[in-house]
């Protein structure tokens, strides 16, 4: 069955790394899948705004424009993507009405496509998360400042309410193990 996965977590948690592995395992099992990483969408705009330097808070106008692109992505999936395709989305979303509406939009998209919706909240030990944020491979397109990462952690994160939601601490899991747990969640519900 086609599935829409929503991997949520703080910057540095490993959303992209795990999402790549989920997609790899699904493809290996013969399931067509597309990965929609939050940076795939945001990186269209981030180079145009000097505040998107991996250290500064992003202006609300930039976030609004990223939301606009996300909506275009969802409409494109609705109108052009085969219903047998699964999708893996990655995001860090703070608690807000707008973000709750976006998650509801993803859930409705899954229902419209007769697909399962599986939100996954990825967590990681606080110290490990701050260690990961400063890794050299993150430079140039992701948050790299541990002080800003701590501010984001303190702001909190949206936690979807869904019977298929999975909370997964990936501090000591390999990406392969985390992906398998996520795929197994889809299969067991």
Short mmCIF file of C-alpha atoms in Angstrom, two decimals, residues 55-139:
data_model
loop_
_atom_site.label_atom_id
_atom_site.label_comp_id
_atom_site.label_asym_id
_atom_site.label_seq_id
_atom_site.Cartn_x
_atom_site.Cartn_y
_atom_site.Cartn_z
CA UNK A 55 22.93 30.73 12.14
CA UNK A 56 20.20 33.38 12.05
CA UNK A 57 16.47 33.02 12.66
CA UNK A 58 14.61 32.88 9.36
CA UNK A 59 12.32 35.81 8.54
CA UNK A 60 8.61 34.98 8.59
CA UNK A 61 8.30 36.20 4.98
CA UNK A 62 10.78 33.52 3.91
CA UNK A 63 8.90 30.83 5.85
CA UNK A 64 5.65 31.93 4.17
CA UNK A 65 7.26 31.56 0.75
CA UNK A 66 8.54 28.08 1.62
CA UNK A 67 4.95 27.19 2.62
CA UNK A 68 3.80 28.41 -0.80
CA UNK A 69 6.26 26.06 -2.50
CA UNK A 70 5.17 23.20 -0.24
CA UNK A 71 1.59 23.78 -1.38
CA UNK A 72 2.67 23.63 -5.03
CA UNK A 73 4.43 20.34 -4.28
CA UNK A 74 1.26 18.89 -2.73
CA UNK A 75 -0.92 20.04 -5.63
CA UNK A 76 1.56 18.49 -8.07
CA UNK A 77 1.38 15.18 -6.20
CA UNK A 78 -2.44 15.37 -6.25
CA UNK A 79 -2.66 16.10 -9.94
CA UNK A 80 0.33 14.38 -11.54
CA UNK A 81 1.85 11.66 -9.37
CA UNK A 82 0.77 8.03 -9.74
CA UNK A 83 -1.27 6.83 -6.77
CA UNK A 84 1.01 3.83 -6.24
CA UNK A 85 3.92 6.11 -5.32
CA UNK A 86 4.84 6.56 -1.68
CA UNK A 87 6.33 9.81 -0.41
CA UNK A 88 8.75 10.55 2.42
CA UNK A 89 8.61 14.15 3.68
CA UNK A 90 11.04 15.63 6.21
CA UNK A 91 10.33 18.71 8.30
CA UNK A 92 11.00 20.53 11.50
CA UNK A 93 7.68 22.15 12.39
CA UNK A 94 7.01 24.29 15.43
CA UNK A 95 3.60 24.13 17.08
CA UNK A 96 1.29 26.51 15.21
CA UNK A 97 -2.13 26.51 13.61
CA UNK A 98 -0.54 26.86 10.17
CA UNK A 99 1.71 23.84 10.73
CA UNK A 100 -1.18 21.77 12.13
CA UNK A 101 -3.11 22.63 8.97
CA UNK A 102 -0.15 21.52 6.83
CA UNK A 103 -0.01 18.15 8.61
CA UNK A 104 -3.79 17.81 8.18
CA UNK A 105 -3.28 18.62 4.49
CA UNK A 106 -0.73 15.78 4.19
CA UNK A 107 -3.11 13.40 5.96
CA UNK A 108 -5.96 14.44 3.64
CA UNK A 109 -3.67 13.95 0.63
CA UNK A 110 -2.94 10.42 1.81
CA UNK A 111 -6.67 9.69 2.22
CA UNK A 112 -7.41 11.12 -1.22
CA UNK A 113 -4.76 8.81 -2.71
CA UNK A 114 -6.01 5.81 -0.67
CA UNK A 115 -2.59 5.76 0.98
CA UNK A 116 -1.61 5.35 4.59
CA UNK A 117 -0.34 8.41 6.50
CA UNK A 118 2.50 7.70 8.94
CA UNK A 119 3.86 10.65 10.93
CA UNK A 120 7.15 9.89 12.67
CA UNK A 121 8.64 12.00 15.45
CA UNK A 122 12.38 11.44 15.48
CA UNK A 123 14.22 12.34 18.66
CA UNK A 124 17.82 12.26 19.71
CA UNK A 125 19.75 12.77 22.92
CA UNK A 126 20.20 16.50 23.49
CA UNK A 127 24.01 16.37 23.66
CA UNK A 128 24.20 14.18 20.56
CA UNK A 129 21.87 16.51 18.69
CA UNK A 130 24.07 19.54 19.46
CA UNK A 131 27.15 17.54 18.40
CA UNK A 132 25.52 16.63 15.07
CA UNK A 133 24.48 20.20 14.27
CA UNK A 134 28.09 21.37 13.92
CA UNK A 135 29.23 18.55 11.62
CA UNK A 136 31.08 19.88 8.55
CA UNK A 137 28.75 18.15 6.07
CA UNK A 138 25.89 20.39 7.28
CA UNK A 139 27.63 23.62 6.27
#
